[in-house]
Amino acid sequence: MSQSQKTTAAHRAAMAGAKPMIECRQVQKYYGDYHALRGIDLTIRAGEFFSLLGPSGCGKTTLLRTIAGFEDISSGVVLIDGQDMEGVPANRRPTNMVFQSYAIFPHLTVAENVGFGLRRDPRSKAEKAAAVEEALAMVGLKGYGARASHALSGGQRQRVALARALILKPKVLLLDEPLSALDRKMREQMQVELIKLQRQVGITFVLVTHDQEEALVMSDRIAVMFEGQIAQLDGPEALYARPTSRRVANFIGVMNFLPTRVLGETLSGVEVEVPGLGRVEIPAANVSHADPGDDGPSVGFRPEAVSLVSAGAPGQARVAEGVVDEVVYYGDMTYYDVRLDGSAGFDGQARPVRIAMRNVFGREVQDVGTRANVSWSPGSLVLFR
Amino acid sequence: MKGGGLRAYAIAYLLFLYAPILLLPVFAFNSGTIIAFPLKEFTTQWFAQMAENASLRRALLNSLTIAVCSSVFATCLGIFAARASTRFAFPAKGPIMGLIMLPLVLPEIIVSISLLVVLLSVGVKLSILTVMLGHTLICMPYATVILSTAFNSLDRSLEEAAYDLGETRWSAFRLVILPLVMPGIISSLLMSFTISLDEFIIAFFLAGNEPTLPTYIFSQLRFPKQIPMIMALGTVLVVMSILLLSVAEYFRRRGIAKTGAKDTGGFL
Amino acid sequence: MASGNRSQAAQGLGLIAPPLGYAVLVLAAPLLTILAYSFFKDGYLTVIREFTLENYRAVWSDPIFHKIMLRSLGVAALVTLVTVVLAFPVAYFLSFAVDPRKKSMWLFLITIPFWTSYLIRVFLWKVILGYNGVINSGLKSLGIIEQPLTFILYNVNSMVLTLAHAYAPFAILPIFIALEKIDRSLLEAGRDLGESRAMTFWRVTLPLAMPGVVAAALIVFIPTIGDYVTPALIGGGKIPMIANMIQSQMLDQDNRPMGSALAVTAMLIVALLSLVFVALNRRFLKVRQ
């Protein structure tokens, strides 16, 4: 299949123009008084690897189960491949699900599990057996058919669950925290395999996860959800580099925030004054109007968007000076908390910023208390106003 | 060995629990007509006498009929109750389940007398049917408890997975849930059967003139010369009970192993 | 699941309807009938449907009722005490000393006697304890005693012994479950904080096991007080308990309102005592859940 050979970037470019596969319009869901989904508007494109990301209780699983047909919606519309799903039960929707617990039937063999959904299929027994064998081969479990399912490892269960869902050739595959039960090594391996598999079968994948790294690694696009609403919907890079709210920024990795005074709009952005950094012009693309928070406007930057440089190093855009407050050594990385000179700010409160440095050969780890220069550029700042 | 003193105590306690039962076969095979030491000769005449006794056969037949029907009814009702309580939230769940479980703590004398009063005032003739009515009631909580464990150890997404893969609600139940709780169902049937077979008070009050095994035994206890035969009958009953319970326990454990759940202990 | 629009509640109620209906018909309705009867007048062989408190007045002023009720309570309390005290070490042994793989085997062994013919077990005690019973004839044939021992026969002692034997497994299970729930690191923490093994047991294990002990006490007390077979067989019918009295009023004397009032009164007393018992335990032990 030529599709499987595509790079991630090329895949995403192709996806941008694809037709919509799932459309949610003003989807609301109540459990009694509890408002689980508060007006979800969402379009997931055909062939896309899409993730719903958020903390537990944010409604991501509810939304997934709504698409699967396990939950009724209180109001709104869910379309799959252009068809209204109102009143269509889960067993008649063109979706299949990989459950968090995998839900492997313990009384059936691996092959019986994978072939479970083919019971009503008019094909002959031999053809069905061949289909099961093919599905097992696809997930790397060739020859496992006769095994008892309760003897499988976590990773193998996951593969059986995938094969069982994919054998029915659904239009959409729904994955509910599929990797959360695996250990770290296995999880990372399965992430890569899932991407490959998705490219190979070309089916729309919708993944629910609370793990931001997992979402960033696997997805074409990610919807970040809080309290039953979508806070931001973007590609991984945009989501990480330009979060539209402090909450999204905090949920996806670490971000430093410094209180800021807005001086005025310019042609290409907003001019601000940041204690410790001075006057900066933030590019318009990096300005978020969504969530100023209680603390007033602030600028944020990722720990790895700035770097610690030796004094007087040439060619850097801007340099701020400060004192190393804290050093945390991680092996591949070192985290420094640096108190920038003059960063006490408008309220007189010192706010050390966290800086992440890769420990490359020849670079020494700095000590607490040493003077340090921090190199940064306006393009790596995000303004929340 | 851990807990030496405690272990000795526990074994002594077990002996105390089993002591009366262990005496049964001793006197069942003893030719003396009085249940007392010293023992006389070995004999199987009491068993032979038991086999020839016509009213005993009638009591046995009645008891078996009642036990089979009651265990089936109780298990069916228990399936409904267990499924509802483990899977759904509904109004007044606590009080409803409380009422269903009430016979567990209510003295049987209250259950049987109150039922008897109602049956008599409605004009129902007492028979083995009325005993079944009472036995189904007292077996239902046990069935519900056993089946709840079986239903509870099931991952709810198993059922959803079957549904998601194109089965209907009923076929998902038949293809996935039923096979997985089958050991629980068998265990519940055997348990209810044992309870019904041994039950005395309800049978005593509700059977009218029909004898069941326990009421037959009770009626014979007044006649000293029948005692050795009763010992033989008791031996048979105890052996049967232990057999049935062992099979029930086997199925209960197999059910737990099948669903991959952790064993949390015995009955109740 | 969203097939159709039936809600959780409706499905749950639909499923629970058959067992609920059965319990209402065969249990709740008869109990309510008894309650109603207890306020009716007794005509000879019939019941006059006329409200009266006379039955209750008669029950409460009847010295025989007082005597029998007190005896029932006494026997049940004694049985409860004996069973729980005897059962606790066994439950403790099961929970703390037995290899986890062998626990269910032990539990099975302990529960088996409970499920084997109650009537025959009670009768066996009569055989064991009787005038020419196993103990007396055994001791006599060994030449230890000349005359049969009479203190074990047809009295309250023998009833307590029989009932304690009958309800033993019921006491072990709740205590065992409570002990199993105790986080073992709590005991290590107790030892770590400088307490001896005995004091750790006293200050940590026992308070945490108390809910199980309370449950065990109730689960033994309630059915014991309503026991019918033991007084009939062991007591030789001469020392009746409340169940025998109810039966005699209801059937032998055919005074249903009176019998009903007796039953209701007895149930109320037991329920009240149980509630007080639970409340006292909560109050003094401050152990909840």
Short mmCIF file of C-alpha atoms in Angstrom, two decimals, chain B:
data_model
loop_
_atom_site.label_atom_id
_atom_site.label_comp_id
_atom_site.label_asym_id
_atom_site.label_seq_id
_atom_site.Cartn_x
_atom_site.Cartn_y
_atom_site.Cartn_z
CA MET B 1 5.02 -23.32 61.19
CA LYS B 2 3.19 -20.07 61.72
CA GLY B 3 0.70 -19.68 64.58
CA GLY B 4 1.27 -23.04 66.29
CA GLY B 5 -1.08 -22.49 69.22
CA LEU B 6 -3.73 -20.92 67.02
CA ARG B 7 -3.48 -23.77 64.55
CA ALA B 8 -4.03 -26.33 67.30
CA TYR B 9 -7.04 -24.33 68.47
CA ALA B 10 -8.44 -24.08 64.95
CA ILE B 11 -8.12 -27.81 64.43
CA ALA B 12 -9.81 -28.49 67.77
CA TYR B 13 -12.56 -26.11 66.70
CA LEU B 14 -13.01 -27.97 63.41
CA LEU B 15 -13.27 -31.21 65.36
CA PHE B 16 -15.98 -29.66 67.52
CA LEU B 17 -17.80 -28.59 64.33
CA TYR B 18 -17.58 -32.05 62.81
CA ALA B 19 -17.96 -34.16 65.95
CA PRO B 20 -21.72 -34.71 65.73
CA ILE B 21 -21.58 -35.42 62.02
CA LEU B 22 -18.79 -37.92 62.50
CA LEU B 23 -20.97 -39.82 64.97
CA LEU B 24 -23.63 -40.39 62.33
CA PRO B 25 -21.93 -43.18 60.39
CA VAL B 26 -20.63 -44.71 63.62
CA PHE B 27 -24.15 -45.46 64.81
CA ALA B 28 -25.61 -45.97 61.35
CA PHE B 29 -23.46 -49.07 61.00
CA ASN B 30 -23.88 -50.18 64.62
CA SER B 31 -26.30 -53.04 65.25
CA GLY B 32 -27.32 -51.74 68.68
CA THR B 33 -30.85 -50.34 68.81
CA ILE B 34 -29.90 -47.70 71.36
CA ILE B 35 -27.57 -44.88 70.43
CA ALA B 36 -25.02 -45.45 73.15
CA PHE B 37 -21.59 -46.87 73.82
CA PRO B 38 -20.26 -49.50 73.86
CA LEU B 39 -20.76 -50.27 70.17
CA LYS B 40 -22.18 -53.61 69.09
CA GLU B 41 -21.57 -55.25 65.72
CA PHE B 42 -21.22 -53.81 62.27
CA THR B 43 -24.41 -53.93 60.24
CA THR B 44 -26.06 -52.45 57.18
CA GLN B 45 -29.55 -53.46 58.26
CA TRP B 46 -30.58 -49.86 58.98
CA PHE B 47 -29.81 -48.89 55.43
CA ALA B 48 -31.79 -51.84 54.17
CA GLN B 49 -34.67 -50.91 56.44
CA MET B 50 -34.47 -47.37 55.11
CA ALA B 51 -34.64 -48.53 51.51
CA GLU B 52 -37.79 -50.56 52.17
CA ASN B 53 -39.66 -47.82 54.00
CA ALA B 54 -42.55 -46.63 51.81
CA SER B 55 -43.36 -43.40 53.64
CA LEU B 56 -39.68 -42.51 53.58
CA ARG B 57 -39.66 -42.99 49.82
CA ARG B 58 -42.65 -40.73 49.54
CA ALA B 59 -40.93 -38.10 51.69
CA LEU B 60 -37.80 -38.38 49.58
CA LEU B 61 -39.77 -37.96 46.37
CA ASN B 62 -41.54 -34.90 47.80
CA SER B 63 -38.28 -33.40 49.00
CA LEU B 64 -36.58 -33.92 45.66
CA THR B 65 -39.51 -32.40 43.76
CA ILE B 66 -39.56 -29.39 46.05
CA ALA B 67 -35.78 -28.96 45.97
CA VAL B 68 -35.54 -29.17 42.17
CA CYS B 69 -38.37 -26.71 41.57
CA SER B 70 -37.35 -24.30 44.32
CA SER B 71 -33.74 -24.18 43.19
CA VAL B 72 -34.74 -23.51 39.59
CA PHE B 73 -37.23 -20.80 40.57
CA ALA B 74 -34.86 -19.19 43.08
CA THR B 75 -31.99 -19.19 40.60
CA CYS B 76 -34.14 -17.63 37.86
CA LEU B 77 -35.29 -14.90 40.23
CA GLY B 78 -31.72 -14.55 41.47
CA ILE B 79 -30.46 -13.97 37.94
CA PHE B 80 -32.84 -11.05 37.56
CA ALA B 81 -31.96 -9.60 40.95
CA ALA B 82 -28.21 -10.06 40.53
CA ARG B 83 -28.19 -8.60 37.04
CA ALA B 84 -30.25 -5.60 38.13
CA SER B 85 -28.22 -4.90 41.22
CA THR B 86 -24.80 -5.26 39.63
CA ARG B 87 -25.50 -3.47 36.38
CA PHE B 88 -28.13 -0.81 36.89
CA ALA B 89 -28.88 2.10 39.16
CA PHE B 90 -32.57 2.50 39.90
CA PRO B 91 -34.70 4.31 42.45
CA ALA B 92 -35.14 2.72 45.90
CA LYS B 93 -32.43 0.17 45.08
CA GLY B 94 -31.36 -0.14 48.72
CA PRO B 95 -34.79 -0.91 50.16
CA ILE B 96 -35.68 -3.21 47.25
CA MET B 97 -32.51 -5.28 47.59
CA GLY B 98 -33.02 -5.18 51.36
CA LEU B 99 -36.44 -6.77 51.00
CA ILE B 100 -35.11 -9.47 48.68
CA MET B 101 -32.27 -10.24 51.11
CA LEU B 102 -34.51 -10.04 54.20
CA PRO B 103 -35.12 -13.82 54.52
CA LEU B 104 -31.40 -14.19 55.30
CA VAL B 105 -31.84 -12.52 58.68
CA LEU B 106 -35.51 -13.14 59.38
CA PRO B 107 -36.15 -16.15 61.63
CA GLU B 108 -37.79 -18.84 59.54
CA ILE B 109 -40.56 -19.18 62.09
CA ILE B 110 -41.72 -15.66 61.20
CA VAL B 111 -41.52 -16.34 57.46
CA SER B 112 -43.40 -19.60 57.69
CA ILE B 113 -46.06 -18.55 60.20
CA SER B 114 -46.92 -15.35 58.38
CA LEU B 115 -47.06 -17.14 55.05
CA LEU B 116 -49.17 -19.87 56.61
CA VAL B 117 -51.65 -17.36 58.00
CA VAL B 118 -52.05 -15.71 54.61
CA LEU B 119 -52.38 -19.00 52.74
CA LEU B 120 -54.99 -20.26 55.16
CA SER B 121 -56.99 -17.05 55.05
CA VAL B 122 -56.92 -17.01 51.25
CA GLY B 123 -58.01 -20.63 51.29
CA VAL B 124 -55.03 -22.22 49.56
CA LYS B 125 -54.70 -25.90 50.30
CA LEU B 126 -51.37 -26.81 51.88
CA SER B 127 -49.25 -29.09 49.71
CA ILE B 128 -45.76 -29.41 48.38
CA LEU B 129 -46.55 -26.40 46.19
CA THR B 130 -46.86 -24.16 49.23
CA VAL B 131 -43.54 -25.50 50.52
CA MET B 132 -41.98 -24.61 47.17
CA LEU B 133 -43.33 -21.09 47.57
CA GLY B 134 -41.54 -20.72 50.90
CA HIS B 135 -38.35 -22.46 49.83
CA THR B 136 -38.03 -20.32 46.72
CA LEU B 137 -38.29 -17.28 48.97
CA ILE B 138 -35.54 -18.34 51.37
CA CYS B 139 -33.25 -19.63 48.60
CA MET B 140 -33.60 -16.44 46.54
CA PRO B 141 -31.18 -14.36 48.68
CA TYR B 142 -28.51 -17.05 48.53
CA ALA B 143 -28.93 -17.35 44.77
CA THR B 144 -28.77 -13.57 44.45
CA VAL B 145 -25.55 -13.37 46.47
CA ILE B 146 -23.82 -16.14 44.50
CA LEU B 147 -24.96 -14.77 41.14
CA SER B 148 -24.05 -11.20 42.08
CA THR B 149 -20.49 -12.35 42.63
CA ALA B 150 -20.58 -14.01 39.22
CA PHE B 151 -22.03 -10.96 37.46
CA ASN B 152 -19.79 -8.59 39.38
CA SER B 153 -16.57 -10.24 38.32
CA LEU B 154 -17.56 -9.57 34.70
CA ASP B 155 -16.00 -6.58 33.01
CA ARG B 156 -18.90 -4.49 31.78
CA SER B 157 -17.10 -3.67 28.55
CA LEU B 158 -17.25 -7.35 27.55
CA GLU B 159 -20.93 -6.93 26.93
CA GLU B 160 -20.42 -3.60 25.22
CA ALA B 161 -17.72 -5.15 23.05
CA ALA B 162 -20.14 -7.83 21.86
CA TYR B 163 -22.73 -5.16 21.19
CA ASP B 164 -20.15 -3.03 19.40
CA LEU B 165 -19.22 -6.00 17.20
CA GLY B 166 -22.76 -6.19 15.87
CA GLU B 167 -24.65 -8.43 18.29
CA THR B 168 -28.02 -7.43 19.68
CA ARG B 169 -28.58 -6.91 23.38
CA TRP B 170 -30.02 -10.40 23.76
CA SER B 171 -27.43 -12.20 21.65
CA ALA B 172 -24.66 -10.35 23.50
CA PHE B 173 -26.15 -11.69 26.75
CA ARG B 174 -26.45 -15.19 25.33
CA LEU B 175 -23.01 -15.36 23.70
CA VAL B 176 -20.92 -13.57 26.31
CA ILE B 177 -22.61 -13.07 29.67
CA LEU B 178 -24.40 -16.37 30.00
CA PRO B 179 -21.38 -18.61 29.32
CA LEU B 180 -19.31 -16.59 31.76
CA VAL B 181 -21.84 -16.71 34.61
CA MET B 182 -22.81 -20.34 33.95
CA PRO B 183 -20.60 -21.66 36.76
CA GLY B 184 -22.36 -19.20 39.08
CA ILE B 185 -25.75 -20.44 37.90
CA ILE B 186 -24.82 -24.07 38.52
CA SER B 187 -23.39 -23.17 41.90
CA SER B 188 -26.58 -21.30 42.78
CA LEU B 189 -28.76 -24.23 41.69
CA LEU B 190 -26.80 -26.70 43.82
CA MET B 191 -26.74 -24.39 46.79
CA SER B 192 -30.48 -23.74 46.65
CA PHE B 193 -31.11 -27.45 46.18
CA THR B 194 -29.11 -28.24 49.32
CA ILE B 195 -30.87 -25.58 51.37
CA SER B 196 -34.30 -26.72 50.26
CA LEU B 197 -33.51 -30.38 50.87
CA ASP B 198 -32.41 -29.65 54.46
CA GLU B 199 -35.04 -27.08 55.34
CA PHE B 200 -37.35 -28.10 58.15
CA ILE B 201 -39.45 -25.28 59.59
CA ILE B 202 -41.15 -24.07 56.43
CA ALA B 203 -41.82 -27.62 55.35
CA PHE B 204 -43.14 -28.39 58.83
CA PHE B 205 -45.70 -25.59 58.72
CA LEU B 206 -46.58 -25.40 55.02
CA ALA B 207 -46.60 -29.00 53.82
CA GLY B 208 -49.98 -29.95 55.22
CA ASN B 209 -50.07 -33.75 55.31
CA GLU B 210 -47.29 -34.24 52.80
CA PRO B 211 -44.04 -35.40 54.38
CA THR B 212 -40.64 -34.14 53.33
CA LEU B 213 -37.39 -35.72 54.47
CA PRO B 214 -36.78 -33.36 57.39
CA THR B 215 -40.39 -33.45 58.61
CA TYR B 216 -40.41 -37.23 58.26
CA ILE B 217 -37.24 -37.40 60.32
CA PHE B 218 -38.77 -35.06 62.91
CA SER B 219 -41.86 -37.23 63.19
CA GLN B 220 -39.78 -40.39 63.66
CA LEU B 221 -37.56 -38.92 66.37
CA ARG B 222 -40.26 -39.65 68.93
CA PHE B 223 -39.94 -43.38 68.34
CA PRO B 224 -36.71 -44.74 69.85
CA LYS B 225 -36.75 -47.84 67.69
CA GLN B 226 -36.63 -45.73 64.53
CA ILE B 227 -33.51 -43.86 65.63
CA PRO B 228 -30.89 -46.17 64.11
CA MET B 229 -32.63 -45.92 60.75
CA ILE B 230 -32.68 -42.14 61.10
CA MET B 231 -28.95 -42.26 61.74
CA ALA B 232 -28.54 -44.16 58.49
CA LEU B 233 -30.74 -41.67 56.67
CA GLY B 234 -28.77 -38.79 58.22
CA THR B 235 -25.55 -40.35 56.97
CA VAL B 236 -26.92 -40.49 53.45
CA LEU B 237 -28.17 -36.90 53.65
CA VAL B 238 -24.90 -35.53 55.00
CA VAL B 239 -22.87 -37.34 52.36
CA MET B 240 -25.20 -35.98 49.68
CA SER B 241 -24.98 -32.45 51.06
CA ILE B 242 -21.19 -32.53 51.17
CA LEU B 243 -21.09 -33.89 47.64
CA LEU B 244 -23.44 -31.21 46.31
CA LEU B 245 -21.59 -28.44 48.13
CA SER B 246 -18.25 -29.63 46.86
CA VAL B 247 -19.54 -29.58 43.31
CA ALA B 248 -21.03 -26.12 43.91
CA GLU B 249 -17.71 -24.90 45.28
CA TYR B 250 -15.89 -26.40 42.31
CA PHE B 251 -18.10 -24.49 39.88
CA ARG B 252 -17.82 -21.29 41.87
CA ARG B 253 -14.04 -21.46 41.71
CA ARG B 254 -14.02 -22.43 38.07
CA GLY B 255 -16.19 -19.41 37.36
CA ILE B 256 -13.70 -17.16 39.09
CA ALA B 257 -10.78 -18.72 37.25
CA LYS B 258 -12.60 -18.41 33.93
CA THR B 259 -13.15 -14.69 34.23
CA GLY B 260 -9.66 -14.23 35.59
CA ALA B 261 -10.92 -12.59 38.79
CA LYS B 262 -9.40 -12.96 42.24
CA ASP B 263 -10.84 -15.49 44.65
CA THR B 264 -12.37 -13.60 47.55
CA GLY B 265 -13.34 -16.54 49.68
CA GLY B 266 -16.17 -18.98 50.11
CA PHE B 267 -19.92 -18.65 50.22
CA LEU B 268 -21.59 -15.50 51.52
#
